[in-house]
Structures are given as structure tokens and as C-alpha cells.
Short mmCIF file of C-alpha atoms and ligand atoms in Angstrom, two decimals:
data_model
loop_
_atom_site.label_atom_id
_atom_site.label_comp_id
_atom_site.label_asym_id
_atom_site.label_seq_id
_atom_site.Cartn_x
_atom_site.Cartn_y
_atom_site.Cartn_z
CA MET A 153 -33.31 -14.31 -29.00
CA THR A 154 -33.84 -17.97 -28.14
CA THR A 155 -31.38 -20.50 -29.52
CA THR A 156 -33.46 -23.51 -30.38
CA ARG A 157 -31.18 -25.32 -32.76
CA THR A 158 -29.17 -28.20 -31.36
CA ARG A 159 -26.45 -30.60 -32.44
CA THR A 160 -25.41 -33.99 -31.11
CA LEU A 161 -21.82 -34.63 -30.08
CA GLY A 162 -21.19 -37.66 -32.24
CA THR A 163 -23.02 -40.98 -32.12
CA THR A 164 -22.44 -41.40 -28.38
CA GLY A 165 -22.42 -37.85 -27.01
CA PRO A 166 -25.06 -35.49 -25.61
CA GLN A 167 -27.32 -33.10 -27.47
CA VAL A 168 -25.97 -29.55 -27.12
CA SER A 169 -26.82 -26.07 -28.36
CA ALA A 170 -25.65 -25.36 -31.91
CA ILE A 171 -23.23 -22.76 -30.51
CA GLY A 172 -21.26 -23.28 -27.29
CA LEU A 173 -19.70 -20.64 -25.05
CA GLY A 174 -15.93 -20.87 -24.59
CA CYS A 175 -15.05 -19.31 -21.25
CA MET A 176 -11.23 -19.14 -21.59
CA GLY A 177 -11.08 -15.41 -22.33
CA MET A 178 -12.81 -14.74 -19.00
CA SER A 179 -9.64 -15.87 -17.22
CA GLY A 180 -6.93 -13.80 -18.74
CA MET A 181 -5.84 -15.31 -22.07
CA TYR A 182 -6.85 -12.12 -23.89
CA GLY A 183 -5.84 -9.65 -21.19
CA GLU A 184 -8.02 -8.53 -18.30
CA ALA A 185 -11.66 -9.59 -18.12
CA ASP A 186 -14.38 -8.16 -15.88
CA ARG A 187 -15.63 -10.82 -13.43
CA ALA A 188 -19.18 -9.45 -13.03
CA GLU A 189 -19.56 -9.09 -16.81
CA SER A 190 -18.16 -12.62 -17.30
CA VAL A 191 -20.79 -14.06 -14.93
CA ALA A 192 -23.50 -11.97 -16.62
CA THR A 193 -22.33 -13.28 -20.01
CA ILE A 194 -22.60 -16.90 -18.86
CA HIS A 195 -26.09 -16.17 -17.48
CA ALA A 196 -27.12 -14.47 -20.74
CA ALA A 197 -25.82 -17.44 -22.73
CA LEU A 198 -27.81 -19.92 -20.64
CA GLU A 199 -30.85 -17.65 -20.93
CA ALA A 200 -30.46 -17.61 -24.74
CA GLY A 201 -30.45 -21.42 -24.86
CA VAL A 202 -26.69 -22.05 -24.96
CA THR A 203 -26.16 -25.28 -23.03
CA LEU A 204 -22.49 -26.08 -23.72
CA LEU A 205 -19.88 -24.27 -21.61
CA ASP A 206 -16.24 -25.00 -22.40
CA THR A 207 -13.40 -24.55 -19.93
CA GLY A 208 -10.00 -25.95 -18.92
CA ASP A 209 -8.61 -26.48 -15.43
CA PHE A 210 -5.52 -24.49 -16.51
CA TYR A 211 -7.48 -21.40 -17.70
CA GLY A 212 -6.26 -18.99 -15.04
CA MET A 213 -5.08 -22.05 -13.03
CA GLY A 214 -8.54 -22.85 -11.66
CA HIS A 215 -9.92 -19.32 -12.00
CA ASN A 216 -12.16 -20.24 -14.93
CA GLU A 217 -13.70 -23.24 -13.18
CA LEU A 218 -14.40 -21.19 -10.05
CA LEU A 219 -15.98 -18.50 -12.21
CA ILE A 220 -18.26 -21.07 -13.85
CA ASN A 221 -19.10 -22.43 -10.39
CA GLU A 222 -20.17 -18.92 -9.34
CA ALA A 223 -22.18 -18.39 -12.51
CA LEU A 224 -23.99 -21.71 -12.12
CA ARG A 225 -24.69 -21.15 -8.40
CA THR A 226 -26.22 -17.76 -9.12
CA ALA A 227 -28.22 -18.83 -12.21
CA PRO A 228 -31.89 -19.81 -12.00
CA ALA A 229 -32.12 -23.55 -11.25
CA ALA A 230 -33.85 -24.37 -14.55
CA LEU A 231 -30.99 -22.82 -16.53
CA ARG A 232 -28.30 -24.36 -14.33
CA GLU A 233 -29.73 -27.81 -14.97
CA ASN A 234 -29.41 -27.33 -18.74
CA ALA A 235 -25.70 -26.53 -18.58
CA LEU A 236 -23.28 -29.12 -19.93
CA LEU A 237 -19.64 -28.67 -18.95
CA SER A 238 -16.77 -29.51 -21.28
CA VAL A 239 -13.47 -29.51 -19.36
CA LYS A 240 -9.87 -29.84 -20.55
CA PHE A 241 -7.05 -31.05 -18.34
CA GLY A 242 -3.39 -31.96 -18.62
CA ALA A 243 -1.63 -28.61 -19.15
CA GLN A 244 0.97 -28.10 -16.47
CA ARG A 245 1.33 -24.53 -15.22
CA GLY A 246 3.12 -22.71 -12.43
CA PRO A 247 1.88 -19.92 -10.16
CA ASP A 248 3.10 -17.22 -12.55
CA GLY A 249 1.20 -18.84 -15.40
CA GLU A 250 4.28 -20.42 -17.00
CA TRP A 251 3.68 -23.56 -19.12
CA TYR A 252 5.46 -26.89 -18.46
CA GLY A 253 3.94 -29.23 -21.03
CA PHE A 254 1.19 -31.83 -20.70
CA ASP A 255 0.53 -34.75 -18.39
CA GLY A 256 -1.83 -37.43 -19.71
CA SER A 257 -0.83 -40.16 -17.22
CA PRO A 258 -3.70 -42.08 -15.56
CA ALA A 259 -2.86 -40.53 -12.17
CA ALA A 260 -2.99 -37.03 -13.67
CA VAL A 261 -6.31 -37.80 -15.37
CA LYS A 262 -7.92 -38.85 -12.10
CA THR A 263 -6.29 -36.20 -9.89
CA SER A 264 -7.24 -33.43 -12.31
CA ALA A 265 -10.83 -34.66 -12.48
CA ALA A 266 -11.11 -34.79 -8.68
CA TYR A 267 -9.94 -31.16 -8.36
CA SER A 268 -12.12 -29.95 -11.26
CA LEU A 269 -15.25 -31.49 -9.72
CA GLN A 270 -14.54 -29.59 -6.50
CA ARG A 271 -13.80 -26.27 -8.22
CA LEU A 272 -16.82 -26.54 -10.50
CA GLY A 273 -19.08 -27.66 -7.64
CA VAL A 274 -20.62 -30.50 -9.67
CA ASP A 275 -20.81 -34.27 -9.23
CA HIS A 276 -19.87 -35.07 -12.83
CA ILE A 277 -18.21 -33.52 -15.87
CA ASP A 278 -20.22 -33.85 -19.09
CA VAL A 279 -17.30 -34.03 -21.53
CA TYR A 280 -13.73 -34.46 -20.27
CA ARG A 281 -10.69 -34.18 -22.54
CA PRO A 282 -6.90 -33.98 -22.49
CA ALA A 283 -5.92 -30.52 -23.78
CA ARG A 284 -3.06 -31.98 -25.84
CA LEU A 285 -1.52 -35.37 -26.50
CA ASP A 286 1.13 -36.19 -23.90
CA PRO A 287 3.95 -37.53 -26.11
CA ASP A 288 5.20 -39.72 -23.24
CA VAL A 289 1.91 -41.49 -22.54
CA PRO A 290 0.13 -43.74 -25.06
CA ILE A 291 -3.32 -42.29 -25.76
CA GLU A 292 -4.81 -45.68 -24.81
CA GLU A 293 -3.62 -45.13 -21.22
CA THR A 294 -5.03 -41.60 -21.02
CA VAL A 295 -8.37 -42.60 -22.54
CA GLY A 296 -8.42 -45.81 -20.48
CA ALA A 297 -8.20 -43.76 -17.28
CA MET A 298 -10.99 -41.48 -18.52
CA ALA A 299 -13.10 -44.57 -19.28
CA GLU A 300 -12.71 -45.59 -15.62
CA LEU A 301 -14.04 -42.15 -14.62
CA VAL A 302 -17.01 -42.73 -16.95
CA GLU A 303 -17.67 -46.11 -15.35
CA LYS A 304 -17.71 -44.50 -11.91
CA GLY A 305 -20.05 -41.70 -13.06
CA TYR A 306 -17.59 -38.81 -12.57
CA VAL A 307 -17.44 -38.18 -16.31
CA ARG A 308 -20.26 -38.69 -18.82
CA HIS A 309 -18.39 -38.51 -22.13
CA ILE A 310 -14.81 -38.52 -23.41
CA GLY A 311 -13.52 -35.88 -25.81
CA LEU A 312 -10.17 -35.10 -27.45
CA SER A 313 -8.39 -31.89 -28.34
CA GLU A 314 -5.97 -31.02 -31.16
CA VAL A 315 -5.01 -34.58 -32.04
CA GLY A 316 -4.52 -36.05 -35.50
CA ALA A 317 -6.22 -38.91 -37.33
CA ASP A 318 -4.01 -41.75 -35.99
CA THR A 319 -4.50 -40.68 -32.38
CA ILE A 320 -8.25 -40.26 -32.95
CA ARG A 321 -8.43 -43.84 -34.27
CA ARG A 322 -6.45 -45.26 -31.36
CA ALA A 323 -8.55 -43.34 -28.83
CA ALA A 324 -11.82 -44.44 -30.45
CA ALA A 325 -10.64 -48.05 -30.38
CA THR A 326 -10.19 -47.71 -26.59
CA ALA A 327 -13.49 -46.05 -25.60
CA PRO A 328 -16.38 -44.13 -27.22
CA ILE A 329 -15.31 -40.59 -28.14
CA ALA A 330 -17.96 -37.84 -28.35
CA ASP A 331 -16.06 -34.99 -29.96
CA LEU A 332 -12.74 -33.54 -31.02
CA GLN A 333 -12.06 -29.95 -30.06
CA ILE A 334 -9.94 -28.29 -32.71
CA GLU A 335 -9.31 -24.89 -34.25
CA TYR A 336 -11.46 -24.61 -37.35
CA ALA A 337 -12.35 -21.38 -39.10
CA LEU A 338 -12.46 -19.77 -42.52
CA ILE A 339 -8.74 -19.07 -42.14
CA SER A 340 -7.91 -22.34 -40.29
CA ARG A 341 -8.97 -25.08 -42.68
CA GLY A 342 -6.34 -27.75 -41.84
CA PRO A 343 -8.84 -30.26 -40.34
CA GLU A 344 -10.55 -30.62 -43.74
CA ARG A 345 -7.62 -32.62 -45.14
CA GLU A 346 -7.62 -35.74 -42.99
CA ILE A 347 -9.24 -35.06 -39.63
CA LEU A 348 -12.84 -34.28 -40.65
CA PRO A 349 -13.11 -37.38 -42.89
CA THR A 350 -11.77 -39.53 -40.02
CA LEU A 351 -14.28 -38.05 -37.57
CA ARG A 352 -17.13 -38.61 -40.03
CA GLU A 353 -16.09 -42.25 -40.44
CA LEU A 354 -15.97 -42.79 -36.67
CA GLY A 355 -19.13 -40.83 -35.76
CA ILE A 356 -17.26 -38.20 -33.72
CA ALA A 357 -18.36 -34.55 -33.63
CA VAL A 358 -16.29 -31.35 -33.64
CA THR A 359 -16.38 -28.54 -31.11
CA ALA A 360 -14.63 -25.85 -33.13
CA TYR A 361 -12.62 -23.16 -31.39
CA GLY A 362 -10.93 -20.07 -32.76
CA VAL A 363 -13.82 -19.63 -35.19
CA LEU A 364 -12.96 -15.91 -35.18
CA SER A 365 -9.23 -16.72 -35.13
CA ARG A 366 -8.99 -15.11 -31.67
CA GLY A 367 -10.97 -12.10 -32.88
CA LEU A 368 -8.76 -11.55 -35.96
CA ILE A 369 -11.65 -12.18 -38.37
CA SER A 370 -14.33 -10.67 -36.12
CA GLY A 371 -14.28 -7.37 -37.99
CA HIS A 372 -13.39 -5.56 -34.76
CA VAL A 373 -9.58 -5.67 -35.04
CA THR A 374 -7.94 -2.53 -36.44
CA PRO A 375 -4.52 -2.37 -38.18
CA GLY A 376 -2.82 -0.42 -35.39
CA GLN A 377 -4.24 -2.52 -32.55
CA GLU A 378 -1.83 -3.30 -29.72
CA TYR A 379 -2.11 -6.06 -27.15
CA ALA A 380 -0.68 -6.35 -23.62
CA ALA A 381 2.29 -8.69 -23.26
CA ASN A 382 0.15 -11.27 -21.45
CA ASP A 383 -2.43 -11.33 -24.27
CA PHE A 384 -2.14 -14.42 -26.51
CA ARG A 385 -2.52 -12.16 -29.52
CA ALA A 386 0.67 -10.24 -28.72
CA HIS A 387 2.56 -13.44 -29.63
CA SER A 388 0.29 -14.97 -32.27
CA PRO A 389 2.03 -14.99 -35.68
CA ARG A 390 -1.22 -13.99 -37.40
CA PHE A 391 -1.40 -10.74 -35.44
CA GLN A 392 2.15 -9.58 -36.25
CA GLY A 393 3.23 -6.84 -38.69
CA GLU A 394 2.72 -7.71 -42.34
CA ASN A 395 0.79 -10.86 -41.46
CA LEU A 396 -1.77 -8.72 -39.64
CA GLN A 397 -2.10 -6.32 -42.59
CA HIS A 398 -2.55 -9.26 -45.00
CA ASN A 399 -5.13 -10.96 -42.76
CA LEU A 400 -7.10 -7.77 -42.18
CA ALA A 401 -7.31 -7.28 -45.97
CA LEU A 402 -9.09 -10.67 -46.09
CA VAL A 403 -11.46 -9.41 -43.40
CA GLU A 404 -12.29 -6.36 -45.53
CA SER A 405 -13.26 -8.69 -48.42
CA LEU A 406 -15.48 -10.56 -45.99
CA ARG A 407 -16.97 -7.30 -44.73
CA LYS A 408 -18.30 -6.52 -48.21
CA ILE A 409 -20.24 -9.79 -48.21
CA ALA A 410 -21.46 -9.22 -44.66
CA GLU A 411 -22.69 -5.74 -45.58
CA GLN A 412 -24.54 -7.08 -48.61
CA LYS A 413 -26.33 -9.55 -46.34
CA GLY A 414 -26.95 -6.95 -43.63
CA VAL A 415 -25.03 -8.88 -40.97
CA SER A 416 -21.69 -8.43 -39.21
CA VAL A 417 -18.33 -9.95 -40.16
CA THR A 418 -18.38 -12.00 -36.94
CA GLN A 419 -21.76 -13.42 -37.86
CA ILE A 420 -20.60 -14.40 -41.35
CA ALA A 421 -17.49 -16.10 -39.93
CA ILE A 422 -19.48 -18.11 -37.36
CA ALA A 423 -22.29 -18.89 -39.82
CA TRP A 424 -19.67 -20.28 -42.22
CA VAL A 425 -18.46 -22.73 -39.54
CA LEU A 426 -22.07 -23.67 -38.72
CA SER A 427 -22.66 -24.41 -42.40
CA GLN A 428 -19.72 -26.82 -42.60
CA GLY A 429 -21.40 -29.50 -40.45
CA PRO A 430 -23.90 -30.58 -43.11
CA ARG A 431 -21.22 -30.14 -45.81
CA HIS A 432 -18.84 -32.57 -44.07
CA ASN A 433 -21.66 -34.73 -42.70
CA THR A 434 -20.33 -34.19 -39.18
CA ASP A 435 -21.81 -32.27 -36.29
CA ILE A 436 -19.73 -29.13 -35.88
CA VAL A 437 -20.43 -26.90 -32.89
CA PRO A 438 -18.64 -23.53 -32.86
CA LEU A 439 -17.41 -22.41 -29.43
CA VAL A 440 -17.54 -18.65 -29.31
CA GLY A 441 -15.13 -16.87 -27.01
CA ALA A 442 -17.43 -14.00 -26.01
CA ARG A 443 -16.65 -12.46 -22.63
CA THR A 444 -19.24 -9.69 -22.70
CA ARG A 445 -22.98 -9.77 -23.31
CA ALA A 446 -22.60 -7.48 -26.32
CA ARG A 447 -20.13 -9.86 -28.01
CA LEU A 448 -22.32 -12.84 -27.12
CA ASP A 449 -25.40 -11.24 -28.67
CA GLU A 450 -23.50 -10.56 -31.85
CA ALA A 451 -22.12 -14.11 -32.00
CA LEU A 452 -25.50 -15.76 -31.41
CA GLY A 453 -26.90 -13.66 -34.26
CA ALA A 454 -25.02 -16.08 -36.53
CA LEU A 455 -27.77 -18.61 -35.88
CA ASP A 456 -30.16 -16.43 -37.88
CA VAL A 457 -27.83 -16.10 -40.88
CA THR A 458 -28.67 -18.34 -43.82
CA LEU A 459 -25.90 -18.96 -46.31
CA ASP A 460 -26.84 -20.43 -49.68
CA ALA A 461 -24.43 -21.97 -52.19
CA ALA A 462 -23.74 -18.59 -53.83
CA ASP A 463 -22.99 -17.00 -50.43
CA LEU A 464 -20.60 -19.83 -49.53
CA ALA A 465 -18.83 -19.51 -52.88
CA ALA A 466 -18.48 -15.74 -52.41
CA ILE A 467 -17.15 -16.18 -48.85
CA GLU A 468 -14.60 -18.79 -49.92
CA ALA A 469 -13.50 -16.64 -52.86
CA ALA A 470 -12.99 -13.71 -50.47
CA VAL A 471 -11.05 -15.89 -48.00
CA PRO A 472 -9.64 -18.92 -49.84
CA ALA A 473 -8.41 -21.91 -47.83
CA ASP A 474 -4.75 -21.33 -46.84
CA ALA A 475 -5.13 -17.57 -47.44
CA ALA A 476 -4.05 -16.66 -43.90
CA ALA A 477 -0.57 -15.27 -43.33
CA GLY A 478 1.09 -16.79 -40.28
CA GLU A 479 0.57 -20.02 -38.37
CA ARG A 480 -2.22 -20.23 -35.81
CA TYR A 481 0.26 -20.64 -32.92
CA ALA A 482 3.84 -19.59 -32.23
CA PRO A 483 6.41 -22.32 -33.14
CA ALA A 484 6.80 -23.77 -29.60
CA GLN A 485 3.02 -24.25 -29.33
CA MET A 486 2.71 -25.58 -32.89
CA ALA A 487 5.21 -28.29 -31.91
CA MET A 488 2.75 -29.55 -29.28
CA LEU A 489 -0.04 -30.12 -31.80
CA ASP A 490 -0.47 -33.77 -32.73
CA SER A 491 -3.11 -32.49 -35.19
CA GLU A 492 -0.40 -30.76 -37.24
CA ARG A 493 1.86 -33.83 -37.69
N1 LIG B 268 -8.86 -27.05 -27.28
C1 LIG B 268 -8.05 -26.03 -27.42
O1 LIG B 268 -6.85 -26.18 -27.66
C2 LIG B 268 -8.59 -24.63 -27.30
C3 LIG B 268 -7.76 -23.54 -27.59
C4 LIG B 268 -8.28 -22.26 -27.47
C5 LIG B 268 -9.59 -22.08 -27.10
N2 LIG B 268 -10.39 -23.15 -26.81
C6 LIG B 268 -11.79 -22.96 -26.36
O2 LIG B 268 -12.53 -22.33 -27.39
C7 LIG B 268 -13.14 -21.14 -26.90
C8 LIG B 268 -13.22 -20.10 -28.01
O3 LIG B 268 -11.91 -19.88 -28.52
P1 LIG B 268 -11.26 -18.48 -28.77
O4 LIG B 268 -11.55 -17.60 -27.65
O5 LIG B 268 -9.86 -18.66 -29.11
O6 LIG B 268 -11.96 -18.08 -30.09
P2 LIG B 268 -12.55 -16.95 -30.88
O7 LIG B 268 -14.03 -16.98 -30.68
O8 LIG B 268 -11.96 -17.11 -32.23
O9 LIG B 268 -11.95 -15.58 -30.33
C9 LIG B 268 -12.49 -14.96 -29.23
C10 LIG B 268 -12.10 -13.49 -29.24
O10 LIG B 268 -12.68 -12.85 -30.38
C11 LIG B 268 -13.05 -11.52 -30.07
N3 LIG B 268 -14.40 -11.22 -30.55
C12 LIG B 268 -14.78 -10.17 -31.29
N4 LIG B 268 -16.09 -10.19 -31.54
C13 LIG B 268 -16.57 -11.26 -30.93
C14 LIG B 268 -17.87 -11.79 -30.81
N5 LIG B 268 -18.94 -11.19 -31.32
N6 LIG B 268 -18.03 -12.91 -30.10
C15 LIG B 268 -16.98 -13.54 -29.56
N7 LIG B 268 -15.70 -13.06 -29.63
C16 LIG B 268 -15.51 -11.93 -30.32
C17 LIG B 268 -13.01 -11.43 -28.55
O11 LIG B 268 -11.94 -10.59 -28.18
P3 LIG B 268 -12.24 -9.23 -27.45
O12 LIG B 268 -13.08 -9.60 -26.27
O13 LIG B 268 -10.88 -8.71 -27.10
O14 LIG B 268 -12.98 -8.41 -28.47
C18 LIG B 268 -12.72 -12.81 -28.05
O15 LIG B 268 -11.84 -12.79 -26.96
C19 LIG B 268 -12.27 -20.73 -25.71
O16 LIG B 268 -12.97 -19.92 -24.82
C20 LIG B 268 -11.92 -22.07 -25.14
O17 LIG B 268 -12.98 -22.54 -24.31
C21 LIG B 268 -9.89 -24.41 -26.92
#
């Protein structure tokens, strides 16, 4: 299948494939991943026309960037040249993977970029973004330092991640912002309240993550599923006990609609996010977290799913906004989200 549809990251950003590949799960966040299959998945994505690859310097503490480097080095030149890299920085981690908060100081911005360029083996980063707001550093200082990197050609575009409307406005007043990366899915509708209207007003796009709520609404999670202690899902409120049972009942309602349309639950969930761009008059690019070629194939199938008004109404009746049981992060991580204030 060839992905021909594209989106533009806001009024100032690049044109990208309608679906991006999020590479985080290839570096441990969801338990072990197979390196050869991860590289093959990135190659298959590029082959299918996916141009946007999303990573973070803290995904496996550099592991994910080195993996992308390997995948790009071993991809055919024509495909490599199409790849656009979206990179997050700022999360502070130790050698055991522990988390120490976020550093958005100008020195951290520039140091992180210098190391990422080396690990990725590229001379510029296409979209660079702080993973979270550093509460001790005004966003103007963080974005100002990124603007200097743009001036020098090390970064092409500035993005944001998980920040709220006020921070978005302050950032956009400092330098052009291409996109906001934020969790947005059938069961994560928070951005619709204030954030999407602000983005529309300012001409900023969305790269949406968690469109399958970490696999919860993929249709592949079973009630008795267990996760290793180092798997994000072992600690995610939505995957615990009664919350999990409640959320999987929503998935079964969605499955009925998917079956009627002859597609998978994953494809309905991603197609719903794709359909929200025109509805909110904002470019919305789902990042899918596939780490195998089979999952990627399924996810890209969403591009061939057409949802009409009746389909959308049925989907939203099956999974109403705010229907999810459990927050999208554990309390300590929720406290770090400027987007939830
Ligand atoms: N800015 C931020 O704060 C932030 C936060 C998180 C992620 N992100 C970015 O967004 C990307 C995607 O996020 P995510 O991984 O949380 O989201 P996701 O797409 O909601 O979840 C990915 C998980 O869903 C499961 N899955 C089942 N069927 C799938 C299919 N057909 N295709 C893809 N996945 C399927 C996979 O788990 P199994 O492989 O176990 O089946 C996969 O690990 C990340 O890779 C990262 O680049 C950004």
C-alpha cells in the first residue's frame, strides 16, 4: 500500500505523511522490542510513504536515536531523503532509566540538540520540541534558544508537547510553532476543550500520540493481559483492574462497528483521529506506535477507511467523550502536564 495523503504541520511547518511513525516503543517503553524488526518496521514505513518519524533523546537514553540512525543508514537513499525527524528533548534520566524531571534551559536546549544530531547522524532536526514544560524556565527562554538553533540551521521547525493554551500562546509569540504533540484519541478528548481551538486560531498543527491509548483501544488487549514491571502499561491507571474491564467493554462496542465496516478496531480508532482534522479545521497527524511490520500494516490500513457522519455518530455513541475509566497517566506524571492545568 502506498500512503499518498499528506498533511502540513501548521502554517509554517513541513508537509508530512498523514500518519507518522512513533518509534518510542522500539526502545523499551512497552517491554522488550526486537531490534531487527524495529529497523525493518522503519524501512517498511518509509517504503509505504510514511515520512514523519517521531523520537525523543530520552527514549532508551539515546537508544531510539541510534536505532533511527541505523535504519536511515541502511535504507535506500531515496527513502532516507524523504524522512523528517521529530525529536523531543528535556527529560532528565539516569542510567537505570529513572526520571528526574525536565530541563528547558537554553543550555540544555543546545546541548541536547548537539548530542541528538550526533546520535541521529544528521545535520539538522526537522521538528525539535521540549517533551514537557520546565516549570522553572519561562517558555520564552526555551523557545528562544530553539529559535537560535533554527537561525543556525540545526533545527528547521519548532514544536511543543503536552502544553496548555497559555503556554502555546506565549511560545507562538516568541517564534513560529509548527505543531503541538499531545495525546488525542477517542478516549482522550481533553484537547477539544481549549487546546484545539487555540491551535486553530494560531495556525498550529497537532501530532497526536496515544491514538490507540497505548494499545488499550487497539482491539488486541485481552482482559487478563499482564505486563512486565518496566512496561508503561503496568502502571497506567487505564490498564488496572476495574478500569481495564470498563475500558475493554468500550472496545467491544467499537468492535461491532469495525466488524460492520469490515475493518479492525485499530483502524477505526486511527481513522477517527484522522477524521478530526477537517472537523476542527486543524491538521491532525496521528503518530502510530507500531514496532512490528504487522502492526504497521494494520495501522496504515486506517488511511483507506472512510467514515461518514453516521459512522462518526455511531463511533462516538459507542465511546462517548469522557467514557474512559482512569487518567491517561499515573498521578506523578499527570502533575507534569501543563496541558492538564
Ligand atoms: N509527546 C509525548 O508526550 C509522547 C508520549 C508518548 C508517546 N509519544 C510519541 O507517540 C508515539 C505513539 O504513541 P504510543 O506508542 O503511546 O501510542 P499508541 O499508538 O496509542 O500505542 C502503541 C501501542 O499500541 C499497540 N498496538 C496494537 N495494535 C497496533 C497497531 N496496529 N499499530 C500500532 N500499535 C498497535 C502496540 O503495543 P504492542 O506492540 O504491545 O501490541 C503499541 O506499542 C510514540 O512512539 C512516541 O513517538 C509522545
